[in-house]
mmCIF file of C-alpha atoms in Angstrom:
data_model
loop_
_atom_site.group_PDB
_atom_site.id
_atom_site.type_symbol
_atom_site.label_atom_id
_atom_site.label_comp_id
_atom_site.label_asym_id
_atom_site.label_seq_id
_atom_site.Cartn_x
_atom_site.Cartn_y
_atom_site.Cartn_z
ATOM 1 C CA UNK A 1 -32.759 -231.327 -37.960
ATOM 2 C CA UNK A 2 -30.696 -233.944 -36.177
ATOM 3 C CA UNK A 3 -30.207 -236.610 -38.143
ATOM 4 C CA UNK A 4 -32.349 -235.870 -41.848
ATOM 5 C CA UNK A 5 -34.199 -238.802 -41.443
ATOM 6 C CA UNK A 6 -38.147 -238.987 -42.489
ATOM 7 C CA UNK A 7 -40.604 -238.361 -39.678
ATOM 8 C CA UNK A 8 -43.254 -240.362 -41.325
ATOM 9 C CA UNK A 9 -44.842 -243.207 -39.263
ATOM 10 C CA UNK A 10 -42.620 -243.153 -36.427
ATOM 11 C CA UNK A 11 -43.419 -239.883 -34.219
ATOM 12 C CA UNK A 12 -42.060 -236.095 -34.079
ATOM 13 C CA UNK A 13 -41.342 -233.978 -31.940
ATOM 14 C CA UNK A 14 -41.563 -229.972 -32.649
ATOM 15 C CA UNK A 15 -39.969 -227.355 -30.998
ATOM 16 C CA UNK A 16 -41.013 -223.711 -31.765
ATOM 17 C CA UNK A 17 -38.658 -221.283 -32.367
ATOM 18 C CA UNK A 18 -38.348 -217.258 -32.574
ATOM 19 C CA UNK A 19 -36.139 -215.785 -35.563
ATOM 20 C CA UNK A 20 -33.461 -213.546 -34.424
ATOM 21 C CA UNK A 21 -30.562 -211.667 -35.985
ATOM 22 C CA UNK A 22 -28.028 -214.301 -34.679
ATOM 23 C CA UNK A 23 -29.801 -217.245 -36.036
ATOM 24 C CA UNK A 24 -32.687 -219.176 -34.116
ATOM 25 C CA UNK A 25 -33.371 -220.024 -30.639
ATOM 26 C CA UNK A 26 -35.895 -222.304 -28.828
ATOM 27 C CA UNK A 27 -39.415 -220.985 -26.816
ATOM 28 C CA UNK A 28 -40.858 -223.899 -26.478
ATOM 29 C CA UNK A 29 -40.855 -227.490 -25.321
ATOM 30 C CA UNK A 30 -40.948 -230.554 -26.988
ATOM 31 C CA UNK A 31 -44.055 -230.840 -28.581
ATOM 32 C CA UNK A 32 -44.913 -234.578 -29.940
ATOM 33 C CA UNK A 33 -46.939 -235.466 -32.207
ATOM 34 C CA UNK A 34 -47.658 -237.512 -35.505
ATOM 35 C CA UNK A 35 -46.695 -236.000 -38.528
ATOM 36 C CA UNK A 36 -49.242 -234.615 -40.927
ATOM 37 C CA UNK A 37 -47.563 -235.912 -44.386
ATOM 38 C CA UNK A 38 -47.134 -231.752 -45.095
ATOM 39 C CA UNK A 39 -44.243 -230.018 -42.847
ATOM 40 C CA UNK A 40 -46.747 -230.139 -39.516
ATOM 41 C CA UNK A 41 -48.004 -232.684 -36.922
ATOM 42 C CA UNK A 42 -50.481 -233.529 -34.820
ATOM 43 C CA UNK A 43 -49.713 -232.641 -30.860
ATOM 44 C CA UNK A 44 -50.658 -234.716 -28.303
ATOM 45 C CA UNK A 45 -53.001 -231.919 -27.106
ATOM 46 C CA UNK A 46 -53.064 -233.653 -23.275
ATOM 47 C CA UNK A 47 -49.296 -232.922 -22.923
ATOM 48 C CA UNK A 48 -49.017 -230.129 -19.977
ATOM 49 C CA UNK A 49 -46.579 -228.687 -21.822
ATOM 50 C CA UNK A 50 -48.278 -228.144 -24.693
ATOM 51 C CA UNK A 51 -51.445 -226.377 -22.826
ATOM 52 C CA UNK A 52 -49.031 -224.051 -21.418
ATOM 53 C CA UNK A 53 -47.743 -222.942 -24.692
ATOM 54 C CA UNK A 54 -51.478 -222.392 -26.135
ATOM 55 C CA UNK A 55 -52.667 -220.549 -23.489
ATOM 56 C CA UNK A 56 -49.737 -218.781 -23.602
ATOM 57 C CA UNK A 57 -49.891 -217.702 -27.263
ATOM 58 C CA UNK A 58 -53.909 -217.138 -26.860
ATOM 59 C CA UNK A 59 -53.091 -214.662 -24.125
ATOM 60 C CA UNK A 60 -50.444 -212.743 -26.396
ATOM 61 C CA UNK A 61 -52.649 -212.703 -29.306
ATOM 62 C CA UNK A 62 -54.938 -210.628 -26.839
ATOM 63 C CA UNK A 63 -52.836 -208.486 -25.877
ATOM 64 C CA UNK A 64 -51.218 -207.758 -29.446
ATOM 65 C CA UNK A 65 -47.883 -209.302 -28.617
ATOM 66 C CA UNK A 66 -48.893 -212.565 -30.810
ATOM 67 C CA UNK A 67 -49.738 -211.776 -34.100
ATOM 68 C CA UNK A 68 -51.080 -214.413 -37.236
ATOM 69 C CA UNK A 69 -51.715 -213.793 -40.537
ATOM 70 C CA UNK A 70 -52.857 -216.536 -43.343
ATOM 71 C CA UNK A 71 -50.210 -214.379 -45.602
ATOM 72 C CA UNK A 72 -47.638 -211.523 -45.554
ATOM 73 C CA UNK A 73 -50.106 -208.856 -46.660
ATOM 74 C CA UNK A 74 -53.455 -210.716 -44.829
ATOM 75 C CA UNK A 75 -55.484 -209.487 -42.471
ATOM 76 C CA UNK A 76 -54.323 -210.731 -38.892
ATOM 77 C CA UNK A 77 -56.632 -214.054 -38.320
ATOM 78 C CA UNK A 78 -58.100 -213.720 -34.753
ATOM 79 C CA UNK A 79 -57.877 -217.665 -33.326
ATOM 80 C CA UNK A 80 -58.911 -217.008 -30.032
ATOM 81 C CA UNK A 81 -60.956 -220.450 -28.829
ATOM 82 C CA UNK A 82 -61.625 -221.371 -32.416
ATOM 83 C CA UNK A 83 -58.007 -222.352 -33.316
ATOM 84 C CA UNK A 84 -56.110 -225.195 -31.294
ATOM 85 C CA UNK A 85 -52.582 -225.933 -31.262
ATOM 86 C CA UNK A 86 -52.675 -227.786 -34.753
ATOM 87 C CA UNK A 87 -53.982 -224.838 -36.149
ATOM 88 C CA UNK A 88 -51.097 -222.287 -35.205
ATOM 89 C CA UNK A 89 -48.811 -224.953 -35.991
ATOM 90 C CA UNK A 90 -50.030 -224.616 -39.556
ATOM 91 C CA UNK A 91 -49.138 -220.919 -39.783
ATOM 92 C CA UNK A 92 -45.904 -221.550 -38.080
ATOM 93 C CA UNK A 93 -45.315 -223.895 -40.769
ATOM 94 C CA UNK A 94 -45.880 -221.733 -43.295
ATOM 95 C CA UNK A 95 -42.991 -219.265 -42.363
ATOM 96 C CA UNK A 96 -40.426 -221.574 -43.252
ATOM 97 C CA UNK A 97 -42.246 -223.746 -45.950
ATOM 98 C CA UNK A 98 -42.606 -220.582 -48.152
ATOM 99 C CA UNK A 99 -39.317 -218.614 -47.104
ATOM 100 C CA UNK A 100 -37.634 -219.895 -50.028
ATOM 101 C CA UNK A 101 -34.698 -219.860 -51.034
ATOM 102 C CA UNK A 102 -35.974 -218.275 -54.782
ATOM 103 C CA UNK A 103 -32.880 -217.337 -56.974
ATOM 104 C CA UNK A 104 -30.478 -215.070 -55.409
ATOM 105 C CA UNK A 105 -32.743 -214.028 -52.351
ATOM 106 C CA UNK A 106 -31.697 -215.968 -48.927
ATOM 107 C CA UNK A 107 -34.019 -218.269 -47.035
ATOM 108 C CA UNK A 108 -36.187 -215.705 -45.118
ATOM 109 C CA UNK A 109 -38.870 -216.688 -42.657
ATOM 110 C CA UNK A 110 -42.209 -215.208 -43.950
ATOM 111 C CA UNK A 111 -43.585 -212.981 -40.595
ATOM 112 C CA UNK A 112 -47.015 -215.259 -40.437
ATOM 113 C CA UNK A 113 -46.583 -216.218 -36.987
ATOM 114 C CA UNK A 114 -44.645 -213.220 -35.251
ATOM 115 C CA UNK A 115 -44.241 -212.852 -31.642
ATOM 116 C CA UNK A 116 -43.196 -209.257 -30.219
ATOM 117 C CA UNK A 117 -41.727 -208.630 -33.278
ATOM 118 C CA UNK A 118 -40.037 -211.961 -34.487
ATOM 119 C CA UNK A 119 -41.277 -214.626 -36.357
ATOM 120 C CA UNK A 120 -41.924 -218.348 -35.265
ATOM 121 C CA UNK A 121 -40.481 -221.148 -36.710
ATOM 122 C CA UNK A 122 -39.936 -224.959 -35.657
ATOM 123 C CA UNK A 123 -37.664 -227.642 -35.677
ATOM 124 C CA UNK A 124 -38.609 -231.054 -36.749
ATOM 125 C CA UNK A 125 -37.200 -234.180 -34.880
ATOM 126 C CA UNK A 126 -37.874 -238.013 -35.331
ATOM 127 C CA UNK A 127 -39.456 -239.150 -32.047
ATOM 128 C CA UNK A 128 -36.914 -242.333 -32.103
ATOM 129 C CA UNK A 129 -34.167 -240.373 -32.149
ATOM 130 C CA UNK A 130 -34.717 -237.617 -29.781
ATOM 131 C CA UNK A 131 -35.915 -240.532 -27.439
ATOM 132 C CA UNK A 132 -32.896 -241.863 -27.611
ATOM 133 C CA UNK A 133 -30.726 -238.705 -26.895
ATOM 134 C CA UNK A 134 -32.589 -238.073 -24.189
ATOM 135 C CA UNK A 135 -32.402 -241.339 -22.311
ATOM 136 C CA UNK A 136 -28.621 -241.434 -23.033
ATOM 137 C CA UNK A 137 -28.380 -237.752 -20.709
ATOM 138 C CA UNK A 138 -27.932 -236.796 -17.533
ATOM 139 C CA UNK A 139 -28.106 -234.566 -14.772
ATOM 140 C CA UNK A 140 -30.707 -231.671 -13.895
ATOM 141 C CA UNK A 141 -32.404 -229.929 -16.350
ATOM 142 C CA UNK A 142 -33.402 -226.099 -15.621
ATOM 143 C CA UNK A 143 -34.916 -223.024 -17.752
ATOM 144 C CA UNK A 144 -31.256 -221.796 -18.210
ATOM 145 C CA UNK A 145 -30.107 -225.175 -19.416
ATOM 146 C CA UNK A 146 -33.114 -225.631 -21.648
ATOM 147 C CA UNK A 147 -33.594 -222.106 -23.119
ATOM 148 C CA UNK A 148 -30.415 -220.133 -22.385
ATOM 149 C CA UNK A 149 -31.690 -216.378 -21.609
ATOM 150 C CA UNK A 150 -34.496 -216.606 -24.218
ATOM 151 C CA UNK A 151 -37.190 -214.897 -21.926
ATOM 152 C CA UNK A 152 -39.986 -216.352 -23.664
ATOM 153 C CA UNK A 153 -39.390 -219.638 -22.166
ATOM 154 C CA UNK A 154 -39.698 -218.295 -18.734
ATOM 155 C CA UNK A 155 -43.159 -216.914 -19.105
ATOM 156 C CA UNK A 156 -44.257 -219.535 -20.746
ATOM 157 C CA UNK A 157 -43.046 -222.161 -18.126
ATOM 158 C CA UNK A 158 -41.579 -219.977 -14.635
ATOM 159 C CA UNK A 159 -44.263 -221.167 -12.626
ATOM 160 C CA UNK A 160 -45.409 -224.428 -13.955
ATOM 161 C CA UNK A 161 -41.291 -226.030 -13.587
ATOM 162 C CA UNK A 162 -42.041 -228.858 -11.731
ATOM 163 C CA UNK A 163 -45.420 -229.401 -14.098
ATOM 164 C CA UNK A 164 -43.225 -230.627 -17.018
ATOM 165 C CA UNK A 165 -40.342 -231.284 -15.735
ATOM 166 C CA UNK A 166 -39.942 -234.335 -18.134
ATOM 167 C CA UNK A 167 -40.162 -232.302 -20.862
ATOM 168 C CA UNK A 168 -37.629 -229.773 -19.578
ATOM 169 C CA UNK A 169 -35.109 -232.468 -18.695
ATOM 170 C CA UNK A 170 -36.036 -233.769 -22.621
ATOM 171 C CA UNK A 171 -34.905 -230.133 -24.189
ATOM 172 C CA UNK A 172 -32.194 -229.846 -22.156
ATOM 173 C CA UNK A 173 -30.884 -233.306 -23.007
ATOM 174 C CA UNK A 174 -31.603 -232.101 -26.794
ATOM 175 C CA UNK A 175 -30.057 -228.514 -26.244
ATOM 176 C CA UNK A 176 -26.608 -230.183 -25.084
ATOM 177 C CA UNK A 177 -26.408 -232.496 -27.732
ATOM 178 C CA UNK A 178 -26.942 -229.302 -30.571
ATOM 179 C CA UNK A 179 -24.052 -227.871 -28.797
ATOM 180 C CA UNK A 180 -22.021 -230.775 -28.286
ATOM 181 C CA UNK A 181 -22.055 -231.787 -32.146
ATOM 182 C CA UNK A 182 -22.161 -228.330 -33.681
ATOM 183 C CA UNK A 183 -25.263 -228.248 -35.158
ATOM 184 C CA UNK A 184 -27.539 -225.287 -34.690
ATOM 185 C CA UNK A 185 -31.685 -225.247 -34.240
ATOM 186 C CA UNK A 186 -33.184 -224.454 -37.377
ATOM 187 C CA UNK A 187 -36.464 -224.936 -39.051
ATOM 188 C CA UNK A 188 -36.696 -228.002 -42.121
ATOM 189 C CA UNK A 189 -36.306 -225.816 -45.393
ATOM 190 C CA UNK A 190 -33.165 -223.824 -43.675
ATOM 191 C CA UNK A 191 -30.367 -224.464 -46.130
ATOM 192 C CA UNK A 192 -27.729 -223.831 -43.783
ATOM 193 C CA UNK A 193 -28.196 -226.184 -41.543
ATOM 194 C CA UNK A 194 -26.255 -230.019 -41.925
ATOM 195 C CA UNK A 195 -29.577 -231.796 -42.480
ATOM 196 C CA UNK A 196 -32.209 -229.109 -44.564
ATOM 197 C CA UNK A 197 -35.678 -230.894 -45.872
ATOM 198 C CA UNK A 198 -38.290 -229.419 -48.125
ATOM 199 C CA UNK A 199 -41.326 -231.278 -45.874
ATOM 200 C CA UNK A 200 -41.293 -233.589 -48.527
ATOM 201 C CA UNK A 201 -42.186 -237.267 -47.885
ATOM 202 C CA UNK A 202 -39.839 -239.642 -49.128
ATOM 203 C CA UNK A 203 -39.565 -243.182 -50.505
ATOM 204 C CA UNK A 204 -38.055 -246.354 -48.768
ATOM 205 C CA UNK A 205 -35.186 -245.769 -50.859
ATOM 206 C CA UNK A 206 -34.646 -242.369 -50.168
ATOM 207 C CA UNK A 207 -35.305 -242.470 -46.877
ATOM 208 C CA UNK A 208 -32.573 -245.382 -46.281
ATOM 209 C CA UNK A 209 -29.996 -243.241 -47.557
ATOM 210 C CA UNK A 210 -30.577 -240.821 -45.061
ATOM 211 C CA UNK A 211 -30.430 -243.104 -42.374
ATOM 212 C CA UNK A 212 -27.480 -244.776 -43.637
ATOM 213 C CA UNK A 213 -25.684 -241.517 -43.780
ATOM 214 C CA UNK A 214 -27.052 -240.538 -40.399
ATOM 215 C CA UNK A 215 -25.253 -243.909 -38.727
ATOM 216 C CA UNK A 216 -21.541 -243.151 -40.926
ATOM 217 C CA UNK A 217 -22.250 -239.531 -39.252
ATOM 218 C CA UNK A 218 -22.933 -240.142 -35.865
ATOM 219 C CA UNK A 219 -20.675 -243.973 -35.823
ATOM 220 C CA UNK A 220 -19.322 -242.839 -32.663
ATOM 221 C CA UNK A 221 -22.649 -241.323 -31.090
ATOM 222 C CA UNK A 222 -24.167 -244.623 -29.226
ATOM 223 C CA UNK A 223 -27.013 -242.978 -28.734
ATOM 224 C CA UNK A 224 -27.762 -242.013 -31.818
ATOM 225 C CA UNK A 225 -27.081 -245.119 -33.268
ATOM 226 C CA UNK A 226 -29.703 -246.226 -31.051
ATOM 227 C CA UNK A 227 -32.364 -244.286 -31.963
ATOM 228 C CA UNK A 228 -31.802 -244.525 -35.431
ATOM 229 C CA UNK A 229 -31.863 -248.466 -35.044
ATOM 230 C CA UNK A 230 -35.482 -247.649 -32.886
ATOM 231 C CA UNK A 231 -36.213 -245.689 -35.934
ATOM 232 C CA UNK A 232 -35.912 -248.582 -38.577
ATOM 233 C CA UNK A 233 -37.717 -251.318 -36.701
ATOM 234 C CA UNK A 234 -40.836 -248.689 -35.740
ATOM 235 C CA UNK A 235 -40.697 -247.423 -39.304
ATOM 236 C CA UNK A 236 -41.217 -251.371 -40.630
ATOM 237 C CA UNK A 237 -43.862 -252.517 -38.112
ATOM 238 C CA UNK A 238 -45.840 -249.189 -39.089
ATOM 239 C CA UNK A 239 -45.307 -249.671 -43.034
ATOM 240 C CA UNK A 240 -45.587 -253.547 -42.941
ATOM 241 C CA UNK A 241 -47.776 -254.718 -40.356
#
């Protein structure tokens, strides 16, 4: 979403977030992970954070606010203590990895993860690189900061703050920088974003064109450039080693 580069080998970090009218906004943290070689990862399942956001989700699906389905006309899948984070990632995934765009018809998230009424999406970030943006930040991090007025955010996290506080300071760091350079959350396939993916996994070759665009679009980012330089040495020592 940042950058366009692979995620392959080196880390990602997801961030979940609800469909609106006005375009997409973040509920959740940072969650890292490896990626799966599909459009999905593998969390770090110890990550505070990341409990908070399942047990979060399990407790909506209870009470109806959290719905999942395996497809738009399925039968709502009932995950409670049988399906972990990985799992719901899956059917997150699937909103945007089958939303199209076919012909004339817009990219549409597909309503398989919907929560009170909206359906979840994610972003998709190379760890190197949001690393680096958030080391180059400063200042305190809050919900506000983080989330804007999104009130999922806030139930998800109110009382846990100073719990994952890294994590907040991360998405705030993450947040200003979207803002800062005019880019906009958005899930992989989204075709209007600057960087759009189809999940795909890409060849060396491919892959260095992205990266060398990423440094002619971000020359005067440091911080970027960092990452992205993070990004290519990680990305050789796990191909080559």
């Amino acid at each position: 979403m940042l950058t366009g580069v692979s995620v392959d080998y080196v880390g990602a970090v997801v961030v979940v977030l609800r469909c609106t009218p006005s375009g997409y906004e973040p509920v959740s943290l940072g969650i890292p992970g490896e990626y799966d070689g599909t459009g999905s990862i593998f969390p770090e399942t110890s990550d505070r954070a990341v409990e908070l956001l399942h047990g979060y989700l399990e407790q909506q699906h209870r009470t109806g606010r959290f719905v999942v389905k395996p497809a738009v006309e399925g039968e709502v899948v009932d995950f409670s203590g049988d399906c972990g984070l990985q799992g719901l990632l899956t059917y997150i995934m699937d909103a945007w990895l089958l939303a199209g765009p076919y012909g004339d018809e817009p990219f549409t998230p597909m309503p398989m993860a919907v929560l009170d009424g909206d359906p979840l999406v994610y972003a998709l970030i190379a760890q190197p690189v949001w690393d680096a943006i958030v080391a180059a930040g400063s200042g305190p991090a809050t919900l506000e900061g983080a989330f804007g007025d999104c009130p999922f955010p806030r139930e998800i996290y109110g009382a846990h703050v100073a719990e994952v506080e890294p994590q907040l300071h991360a998405l705030a760091r993450i947040t200003e920088f979207v803002r800062k350079h005019e880019l906009r959350w958005a899930p992989p396939a989204d075709p209007g974003q600057r960087y759009p993916s189809d999940g795909d996994q890409w060849d060396a070759e491919q892959n260095a064109s992205y990266v060398s665009r990423a440094r002619l679009d971000y020359r005067d980012s440091p911080a970027v450039l960092a990452g992205l330089d993070t990004y290519v040495e990680r990305l050789k020592q796990q191909c080559f080693d």
